[in-house]
Short mmCIF file of C-alpha atoms in Angstrom, two decimals:
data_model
loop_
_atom_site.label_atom_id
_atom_site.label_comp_id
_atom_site.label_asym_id
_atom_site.label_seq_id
_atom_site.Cartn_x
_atom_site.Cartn_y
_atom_site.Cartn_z
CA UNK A 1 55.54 61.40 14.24
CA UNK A 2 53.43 63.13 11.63
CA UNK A 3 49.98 64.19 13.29
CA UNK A 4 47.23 65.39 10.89
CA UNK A 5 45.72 68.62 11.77
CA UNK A 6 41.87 68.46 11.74
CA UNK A 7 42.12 72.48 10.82
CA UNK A 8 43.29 71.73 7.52
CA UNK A 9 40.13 69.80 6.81
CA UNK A 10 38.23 72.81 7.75
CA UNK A 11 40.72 74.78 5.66
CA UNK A 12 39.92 73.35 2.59
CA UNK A 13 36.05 73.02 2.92
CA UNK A 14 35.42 76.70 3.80
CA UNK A 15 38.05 77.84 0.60
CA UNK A 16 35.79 79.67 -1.92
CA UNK A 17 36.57 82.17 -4.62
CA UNK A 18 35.89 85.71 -3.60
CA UNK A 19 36.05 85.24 0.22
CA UNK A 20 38.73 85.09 2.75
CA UNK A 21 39.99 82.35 5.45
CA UNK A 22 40.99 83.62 8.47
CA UNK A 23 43.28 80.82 10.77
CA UNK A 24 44.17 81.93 14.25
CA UNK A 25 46.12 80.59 16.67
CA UNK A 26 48.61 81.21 18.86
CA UNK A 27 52.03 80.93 17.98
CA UNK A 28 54.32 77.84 17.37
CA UNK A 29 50.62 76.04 17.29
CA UNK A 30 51.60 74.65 13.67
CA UNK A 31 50.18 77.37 11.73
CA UNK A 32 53.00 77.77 8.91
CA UNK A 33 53.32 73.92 8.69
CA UNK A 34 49.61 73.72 8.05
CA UNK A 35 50.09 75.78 5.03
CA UNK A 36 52.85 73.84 4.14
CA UNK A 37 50.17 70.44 3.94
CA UNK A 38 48.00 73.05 2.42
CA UNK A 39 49.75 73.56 -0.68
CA UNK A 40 50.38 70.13 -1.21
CA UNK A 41 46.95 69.62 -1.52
CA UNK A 42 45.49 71.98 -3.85
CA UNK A 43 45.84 72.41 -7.23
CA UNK A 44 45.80 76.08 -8.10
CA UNK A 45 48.85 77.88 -8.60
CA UNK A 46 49.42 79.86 -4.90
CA UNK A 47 51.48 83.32 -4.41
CA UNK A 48 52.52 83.01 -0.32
CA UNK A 49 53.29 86.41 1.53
CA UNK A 50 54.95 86.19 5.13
CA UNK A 51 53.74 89.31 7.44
CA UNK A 52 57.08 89.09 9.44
CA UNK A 53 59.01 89.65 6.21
CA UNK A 54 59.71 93.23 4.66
CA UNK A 55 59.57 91.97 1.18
CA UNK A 56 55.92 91.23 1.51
CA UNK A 57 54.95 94.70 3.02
CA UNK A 58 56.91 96.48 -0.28
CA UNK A 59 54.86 94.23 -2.25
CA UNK A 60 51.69 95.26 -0.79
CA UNK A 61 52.62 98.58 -0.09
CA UNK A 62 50.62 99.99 -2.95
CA UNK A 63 46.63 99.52 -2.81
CA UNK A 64 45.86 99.37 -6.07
CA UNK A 65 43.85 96.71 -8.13
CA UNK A 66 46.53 97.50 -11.20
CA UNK A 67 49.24 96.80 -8.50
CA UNK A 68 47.40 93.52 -6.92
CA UNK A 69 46.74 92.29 -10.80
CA UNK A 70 50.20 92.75 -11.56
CA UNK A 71 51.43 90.70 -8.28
CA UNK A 72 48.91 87.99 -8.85
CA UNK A 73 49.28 87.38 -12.38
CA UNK A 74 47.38 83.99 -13.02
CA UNK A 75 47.35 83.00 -9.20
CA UNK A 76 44.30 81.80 -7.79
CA UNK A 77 45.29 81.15 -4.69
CA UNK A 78 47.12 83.58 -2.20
CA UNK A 79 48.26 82.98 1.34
CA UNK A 80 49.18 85.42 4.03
CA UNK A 81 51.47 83.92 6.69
CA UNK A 82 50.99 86.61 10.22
CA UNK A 83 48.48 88.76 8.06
CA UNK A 84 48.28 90.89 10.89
CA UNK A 85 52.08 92.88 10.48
CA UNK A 86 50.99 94.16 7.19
CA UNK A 87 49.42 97.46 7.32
CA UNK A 88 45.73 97.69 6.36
CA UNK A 89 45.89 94.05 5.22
CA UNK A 90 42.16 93.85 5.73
CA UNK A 91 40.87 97.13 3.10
CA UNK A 92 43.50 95.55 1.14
CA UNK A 93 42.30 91.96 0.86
CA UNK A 94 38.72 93.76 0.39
CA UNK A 95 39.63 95.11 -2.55
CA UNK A 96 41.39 91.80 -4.15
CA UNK A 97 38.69 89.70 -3.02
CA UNK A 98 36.10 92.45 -4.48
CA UNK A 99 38.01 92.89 -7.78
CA UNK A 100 39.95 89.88 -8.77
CA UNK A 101 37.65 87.23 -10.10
CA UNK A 102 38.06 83.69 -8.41
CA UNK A 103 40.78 84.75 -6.12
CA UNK A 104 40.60 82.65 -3.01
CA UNK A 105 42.62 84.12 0.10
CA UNK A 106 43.97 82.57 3.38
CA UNK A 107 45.45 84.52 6.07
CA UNK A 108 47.25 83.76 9.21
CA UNK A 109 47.67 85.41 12.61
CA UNK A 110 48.73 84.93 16.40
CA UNK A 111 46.77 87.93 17.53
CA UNK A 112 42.87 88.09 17.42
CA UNK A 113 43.24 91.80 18.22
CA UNK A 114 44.60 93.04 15.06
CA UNK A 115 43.20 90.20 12.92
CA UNK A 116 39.72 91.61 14.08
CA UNK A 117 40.98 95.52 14.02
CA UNK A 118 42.24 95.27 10.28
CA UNK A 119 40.13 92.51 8.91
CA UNK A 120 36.58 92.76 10.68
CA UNK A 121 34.75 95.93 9.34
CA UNK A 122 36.33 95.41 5.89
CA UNK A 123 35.80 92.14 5.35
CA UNK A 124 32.06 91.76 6.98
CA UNK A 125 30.30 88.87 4.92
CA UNK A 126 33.42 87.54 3.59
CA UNK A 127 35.06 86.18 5.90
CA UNK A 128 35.65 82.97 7.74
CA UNK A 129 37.54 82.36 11.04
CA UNK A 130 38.99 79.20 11.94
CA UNK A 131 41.06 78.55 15.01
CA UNK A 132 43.73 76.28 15.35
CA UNK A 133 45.19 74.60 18.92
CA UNK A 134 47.93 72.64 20.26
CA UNK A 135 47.58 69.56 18.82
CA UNK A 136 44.66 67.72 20.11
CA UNK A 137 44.08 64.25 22.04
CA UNK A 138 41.28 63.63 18.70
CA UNK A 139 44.40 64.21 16.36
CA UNK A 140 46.85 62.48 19.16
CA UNK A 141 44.19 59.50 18.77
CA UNK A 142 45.15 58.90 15.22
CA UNK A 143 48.80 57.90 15.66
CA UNK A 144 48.65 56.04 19.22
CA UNK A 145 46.94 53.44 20.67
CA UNK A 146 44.71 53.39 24.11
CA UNK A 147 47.86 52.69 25.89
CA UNK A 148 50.22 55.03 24.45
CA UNK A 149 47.06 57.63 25.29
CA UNK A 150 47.48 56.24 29.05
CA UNK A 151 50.45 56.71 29.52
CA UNK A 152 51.08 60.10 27.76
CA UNK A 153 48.32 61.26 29.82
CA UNK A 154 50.28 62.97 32.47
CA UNK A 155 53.14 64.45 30.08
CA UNK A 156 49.68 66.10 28.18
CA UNK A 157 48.96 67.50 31.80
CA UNK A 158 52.34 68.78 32.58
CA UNK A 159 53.85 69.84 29.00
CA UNK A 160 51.18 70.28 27.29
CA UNK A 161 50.57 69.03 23.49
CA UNK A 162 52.40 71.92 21.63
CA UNK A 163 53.82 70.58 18.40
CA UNK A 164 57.67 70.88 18.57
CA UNK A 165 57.54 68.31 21.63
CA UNK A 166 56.65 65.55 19.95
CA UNK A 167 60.17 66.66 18.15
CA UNK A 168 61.83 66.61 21.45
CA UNK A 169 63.16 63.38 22.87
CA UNK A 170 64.27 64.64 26.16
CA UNK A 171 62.28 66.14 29.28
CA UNK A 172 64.48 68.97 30.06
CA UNK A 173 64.80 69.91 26.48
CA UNK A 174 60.38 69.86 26.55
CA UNK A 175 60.73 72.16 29.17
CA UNK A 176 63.22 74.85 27.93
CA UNK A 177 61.71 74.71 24.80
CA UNK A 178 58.44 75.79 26.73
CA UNK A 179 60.09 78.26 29.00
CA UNK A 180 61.14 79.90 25.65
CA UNK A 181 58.01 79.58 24.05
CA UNK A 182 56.65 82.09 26.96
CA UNK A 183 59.39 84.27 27.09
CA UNK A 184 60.33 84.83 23.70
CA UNK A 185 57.04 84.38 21.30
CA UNK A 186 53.90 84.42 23.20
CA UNK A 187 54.67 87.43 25.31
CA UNK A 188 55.98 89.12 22.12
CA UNK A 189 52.53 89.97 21.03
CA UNK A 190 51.32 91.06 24.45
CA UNK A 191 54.66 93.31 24.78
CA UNK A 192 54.18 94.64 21.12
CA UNK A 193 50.96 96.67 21.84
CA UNK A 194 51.12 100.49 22.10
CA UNK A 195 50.88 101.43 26.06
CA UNK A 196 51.82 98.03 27.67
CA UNK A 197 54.56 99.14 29.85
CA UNK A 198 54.10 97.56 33.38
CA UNK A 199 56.42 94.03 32.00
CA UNK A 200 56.81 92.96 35.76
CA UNK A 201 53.24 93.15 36.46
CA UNK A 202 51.89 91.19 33.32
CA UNK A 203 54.11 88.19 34.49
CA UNK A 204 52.63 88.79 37.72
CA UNK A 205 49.34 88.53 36.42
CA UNK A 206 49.67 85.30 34.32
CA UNK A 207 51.19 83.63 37.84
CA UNK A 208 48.18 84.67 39.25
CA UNK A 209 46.41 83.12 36.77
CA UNK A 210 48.31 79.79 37.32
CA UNK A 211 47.94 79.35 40.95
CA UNK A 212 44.14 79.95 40.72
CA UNK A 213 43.33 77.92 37.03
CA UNK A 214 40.11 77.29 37.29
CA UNK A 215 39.13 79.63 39.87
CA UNK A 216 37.00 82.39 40.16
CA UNK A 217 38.71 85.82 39.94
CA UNK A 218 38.16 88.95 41.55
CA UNK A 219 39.93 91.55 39.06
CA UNK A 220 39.59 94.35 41.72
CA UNK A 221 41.31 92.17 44.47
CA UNK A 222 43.76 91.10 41.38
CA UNK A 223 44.41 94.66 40.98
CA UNK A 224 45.08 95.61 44.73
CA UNK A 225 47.27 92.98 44.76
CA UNK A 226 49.43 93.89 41.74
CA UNK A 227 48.86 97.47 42.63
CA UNK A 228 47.38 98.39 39.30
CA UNK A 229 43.29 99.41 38.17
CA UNK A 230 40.82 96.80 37.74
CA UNK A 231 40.99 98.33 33.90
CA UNK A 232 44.36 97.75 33.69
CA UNK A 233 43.64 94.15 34.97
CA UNK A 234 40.83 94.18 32.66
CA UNK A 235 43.21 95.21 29.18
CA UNK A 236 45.98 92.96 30.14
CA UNK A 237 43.44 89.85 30.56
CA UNK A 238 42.13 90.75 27.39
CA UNK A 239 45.71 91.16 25.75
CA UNK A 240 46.34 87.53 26.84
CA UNK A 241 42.83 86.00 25.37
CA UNK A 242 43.83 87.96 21.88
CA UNK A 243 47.21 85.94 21.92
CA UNK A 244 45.67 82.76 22.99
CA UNK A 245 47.17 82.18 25.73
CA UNK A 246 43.95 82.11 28.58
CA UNK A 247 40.62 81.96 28.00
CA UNK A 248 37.80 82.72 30.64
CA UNK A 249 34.22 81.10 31.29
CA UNK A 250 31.84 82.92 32.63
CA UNK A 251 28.65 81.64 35.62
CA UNK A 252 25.31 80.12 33.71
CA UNK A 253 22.32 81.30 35.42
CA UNK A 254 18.59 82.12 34.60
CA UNK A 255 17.75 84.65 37.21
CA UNK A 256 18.01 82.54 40.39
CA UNK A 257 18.93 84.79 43.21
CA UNK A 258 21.40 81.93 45.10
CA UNK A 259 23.70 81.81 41.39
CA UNK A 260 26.58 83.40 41.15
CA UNK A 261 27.59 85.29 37.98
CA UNK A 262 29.77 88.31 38.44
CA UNK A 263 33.24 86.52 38.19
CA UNK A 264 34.66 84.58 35.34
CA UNK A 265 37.08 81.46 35.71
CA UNK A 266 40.33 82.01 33.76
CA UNK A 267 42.04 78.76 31.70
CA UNK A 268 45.10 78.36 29.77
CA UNK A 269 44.24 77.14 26.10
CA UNK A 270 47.16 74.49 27.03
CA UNK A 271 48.69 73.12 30.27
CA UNK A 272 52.36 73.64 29.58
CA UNK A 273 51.86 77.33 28.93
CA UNK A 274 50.43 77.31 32.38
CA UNK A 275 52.98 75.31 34.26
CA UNK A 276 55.98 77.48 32.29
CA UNK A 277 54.81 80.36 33.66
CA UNK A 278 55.32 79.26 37.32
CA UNK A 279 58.36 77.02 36.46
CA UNK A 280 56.10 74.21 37.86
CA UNK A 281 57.21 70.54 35.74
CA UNK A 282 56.91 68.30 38.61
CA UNK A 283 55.42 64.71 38.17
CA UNK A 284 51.78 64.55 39.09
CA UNK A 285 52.23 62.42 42.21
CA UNK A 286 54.47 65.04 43.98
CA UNK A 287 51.80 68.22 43.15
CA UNK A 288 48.82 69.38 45.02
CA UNK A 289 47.63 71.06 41.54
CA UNK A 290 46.42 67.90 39.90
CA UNK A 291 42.78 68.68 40.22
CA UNK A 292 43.76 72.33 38.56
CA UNK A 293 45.67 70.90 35.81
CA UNK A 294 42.98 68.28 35.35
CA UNK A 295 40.24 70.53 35.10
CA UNK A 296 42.23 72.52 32.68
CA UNK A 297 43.23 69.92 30.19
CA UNK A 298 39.80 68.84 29.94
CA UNK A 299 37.83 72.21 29.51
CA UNK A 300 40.41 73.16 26.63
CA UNK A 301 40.45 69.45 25.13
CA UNK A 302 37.14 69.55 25.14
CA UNK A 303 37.10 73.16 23.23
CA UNK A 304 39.28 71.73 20.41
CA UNK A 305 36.94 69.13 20.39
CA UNK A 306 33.62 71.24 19.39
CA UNK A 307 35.78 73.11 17.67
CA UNK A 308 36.94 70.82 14.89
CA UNK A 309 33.69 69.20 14.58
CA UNK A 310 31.75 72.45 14.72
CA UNK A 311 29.68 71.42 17.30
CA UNK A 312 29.28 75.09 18.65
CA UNK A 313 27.71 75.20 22.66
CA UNK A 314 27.26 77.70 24.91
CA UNK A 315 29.85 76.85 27.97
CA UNK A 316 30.00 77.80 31.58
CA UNK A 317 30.33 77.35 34.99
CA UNK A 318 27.60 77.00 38.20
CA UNK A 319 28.10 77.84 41.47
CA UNK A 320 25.86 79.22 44.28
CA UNK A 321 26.31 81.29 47.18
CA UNK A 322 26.27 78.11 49.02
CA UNK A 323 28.87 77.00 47.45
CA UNK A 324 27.31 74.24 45.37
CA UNK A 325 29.10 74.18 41.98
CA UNK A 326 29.62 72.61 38.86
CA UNK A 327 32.95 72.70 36.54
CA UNK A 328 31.15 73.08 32.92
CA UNK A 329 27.57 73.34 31.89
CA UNK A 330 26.77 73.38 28.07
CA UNK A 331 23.98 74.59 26.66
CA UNK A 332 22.63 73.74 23.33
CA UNK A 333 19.23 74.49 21.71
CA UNK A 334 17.92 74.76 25.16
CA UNK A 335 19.10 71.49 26.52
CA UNK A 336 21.50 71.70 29.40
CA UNK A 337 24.43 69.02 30.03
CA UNK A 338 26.43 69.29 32.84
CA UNK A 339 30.03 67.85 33.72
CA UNK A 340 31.72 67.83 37.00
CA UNK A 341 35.60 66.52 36.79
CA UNK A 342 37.25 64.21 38.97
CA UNK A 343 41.04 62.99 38.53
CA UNK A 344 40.42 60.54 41.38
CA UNK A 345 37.97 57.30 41.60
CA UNK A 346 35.93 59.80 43.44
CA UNK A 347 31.77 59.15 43.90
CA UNK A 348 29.73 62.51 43.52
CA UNK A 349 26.35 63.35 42.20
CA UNK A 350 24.61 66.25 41.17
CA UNK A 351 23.89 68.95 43.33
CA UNK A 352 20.57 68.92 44.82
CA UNK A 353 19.81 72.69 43.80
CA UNK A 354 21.10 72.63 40.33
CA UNK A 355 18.76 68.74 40.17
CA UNK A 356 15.86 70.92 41.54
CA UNK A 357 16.37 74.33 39.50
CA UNK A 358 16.89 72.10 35.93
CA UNK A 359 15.16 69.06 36.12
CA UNK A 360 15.97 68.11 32.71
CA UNK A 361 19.38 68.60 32.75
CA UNK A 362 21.68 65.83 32.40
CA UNK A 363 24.74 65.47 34.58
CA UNK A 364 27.85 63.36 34.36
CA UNK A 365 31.69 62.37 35.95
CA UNK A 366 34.37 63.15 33.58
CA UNK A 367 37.01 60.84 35.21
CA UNK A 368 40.40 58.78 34.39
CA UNK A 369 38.02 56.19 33.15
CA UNK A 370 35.78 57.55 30.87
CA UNK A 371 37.40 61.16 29.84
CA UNK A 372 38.53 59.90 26.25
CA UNK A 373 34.66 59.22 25.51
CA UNK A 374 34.27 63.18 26.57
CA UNK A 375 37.20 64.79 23.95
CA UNK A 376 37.23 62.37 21.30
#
C-alpha cells in the first residue's frame, strides 16, 4: 500500500532558490523515501549527500565556495539525507546558499538538537522547518475506506502508524519490528550525545513516561524515584523531545489562582513507541490503559493534523486545584476551543469553572463516533 505523504506537498511549495528546507522527524518516519518521491518530481538536476556516509563528509570536508562550485557543477538542486552527522553543515550550507546562484537545498535529520545547534544561527532568515510523522489517519484516509478506518482503529492505538508496518503482514513481526525500532534507532540518538551515561535510568524514565501518558509529571518526584537531579530529569526529557520520541503540553491559564500550571503532561508522538517501551501489545479489551492510549493517539493525530495544513494553535491542558480538568484547549487569535476525550459512549459536559472563567469558549466530546471529524 503506497500512502502519500502530505510533507512532500509542503516540500515542494516552500523549495526556493537561495534558501534551505529543513525536514525533521524521527527516524524510520519515511524521511529517505520522501526524498525518493521527491526526486521524481522535480525537474532540476539534484546532487544527494547521505550524513551517515563517509564519502559525503570527504566531500564536504573543505569549506570553500571553489570546492562547493566544483561539487555542484550545474546542479540546482542538492539534498542532505541526516544533515546533522556532517560537521558544520549549517556555516556550510550558508555559504552555498549565499554564493551559488539558484541553488535550492533540502536537508534531513532525526535530531532537532543538532539540526538547531549547526543550522539555526547560520541559517537565520533562510530557513524553513518542516516536520514529518508517522504516517497519519488524514494520509491513512486516502487509501481506506470508513470501515477499513474502523477497524484499524485499535491496531493505530496499539502499534502505532509507523511506515514499515503497513509492510508487515504479521502481528508478532509489527511488534519486533517496534521493539527494534526503540532499541536500536531511536535510542541511538539519545545514547549518541556527549555525557549521557546513566543507560538504565533513561529506559527507566521513558517507562515512566508510559505508565503516566497523559499525566501530569512531577520531575523532582521523577528524579527521587530514579535517584537522579531534577536537571538530569530535565536534559534527558529534553533529549527525548529532540529525537521525537515525547512531546509535553503544558497548563493554559490567565492568572486564575484555582489553575494549575507548574507541571507539563508528557505524550509519545506515536502509540507504538509508547507501548514498546513497556512491552505492552495487548488487545484493547484486556487493558486498563485504553483511556491513556486514547488520549494519546488523538492529541498527536491531531498535531499531524495542524501540522500538514498549517493550521498553527496554541495547545494545552486545564486543570484546577479542584481537580476540574480538561484534556486539550486550543487557542487561536484569542478564541478558545476546548476538547475533552472519551473512548467510551460516555455523557460529560463542560466544567462549570472553566464555563464560568471563559464564557466564550467552545467545548466539545472527541469520541468513537465523531473523532475522524476532529483529525481529518
Amino acid at each position: 500500500m503506497e500512502i502519500n505523504r502530505l510533507a512532500l506537498d509542503l516540500v515542494l511549495q516552500k523549495l526556493q532558490p537561495n534558501k534551505v528546507v529543513v525536514l525533521l522527524g524521527a527516524r524510520r518516519v519515511g524521511k529517505t523515501e520522501l526524498i525518493k518521491k521527491l526526486m521524481e518530481k522535480v525537474t532540476e538536476k539534484v546532487l544527494f549527500l547521505n550524513g551517515d556516509d563517509i564519502e559525503s563528509h570527504n566531500l564536504l570536508e573543505i569549506q570553500s565556495t571553489a570546492n562547493f562550485k566544483r561539487l555542484l557543477g550545474d546542479t540546482k538542486f542538492l539534498i542532505i539525507d541526516e544533515a546533522q552527522e556532517i560537521p558544520a553543515i549549517g556555516k556550510k550550507l550558508k555559504l552555498m546558499v549565499d554564493t551559488i546562484e539558484d541553488l535550492k537545498v533540502l536537508v534531513t535529520g532525526s535530531s532537532a538538537f543538532e539540526i538547531n545547534n549547526q543550522l539555526g544561527e547560520p541559517l537565520v532568515g533562510r530557513m524553513k522547518t518542516i516536520n514529518l510523522y508517522p504516517i497519519a489517519q488524514i494520509e491513512f484516509s486516502e487509501t481506506e475506506n470508513f470501515l477499513e478506518t474502523r477497524n484499524n482503529l485499535e491496531d493505530r492505538l496499539i502499534l502505532g502508524s509507523y511506515p514499515e508496518l503497513s509492510h508487515i503482514t504479521n502481528r508478532e513481526g509489527k511488534i519486533n519490528y517496534l521493539k527494534e525500532l526503540v532499541n536500536t534507532q531511536l535510542l541511538r540518538d539519545v545514547f549518541a550525545f556527549e555525557g549521557i551515561k546513566k543507560r538504565d535510568k533513561i529506559i527507566a524514565l521513558l517507562q515512566i513516561i508510559a505508565f503516566r501518558t497523559g499525566s501530569e509529571l512531577s520531575l523532582e518526584s521523577v528524579g527521587r524515584d530514579l535517584q537522579i537531579s531534577k536537571n538530569t530529569v530535565e536534559k534527558y526529557l529534553d533529549l527525548f523531545t529532540k529525537v521525537f520520541i515525547i512531546y509535553s503540553v503544558s497548563g493554559f491559564s490567565r492568572n486564575r489562582d484555582n489553575e494549575i500550571t507548574k507541571m507539563k503532561k508528557w505524550y509519545f508522538v506515536d502509540n507504538g513507541i509508547r507501548n514498546a517501551i513497556i512491552n505492552s501489545f495487548n488487545p484493547l479489551n484486556t487493558r486498563e490503559d485504553v483511556g491513556k492510549l486514547w488520549e494519546n493517539y488523538l492529541n498527536s493525530e491531531r498535531i499531524k493534523k495542524m501540522s500538514y495544513t498549517e493550521n498553527f494553535v496554541h495547545d494545552y491542558f486545564w486543570r484546577t486545584h479542584t481537580k476540574q480538568e480538561i484534556d486539550r484547549i486550543e487557542e487561536k487569535d484569542e478564541q478558545l476551543s476546548a476538547f475533552e476525550y472519551k473512548y467510551g459512549k460516555v455523557k460529560a459536559k463542560i466544567p462549570s469553572e472553566f464555563a464560568k472563567s471563559y464564557p466564550d469558549a467552545t467545548f466539545e466530546i472527541i469520541n468513537q463516533d465523531n473523532y475522524l471529524d476532529y483529525i481529518l
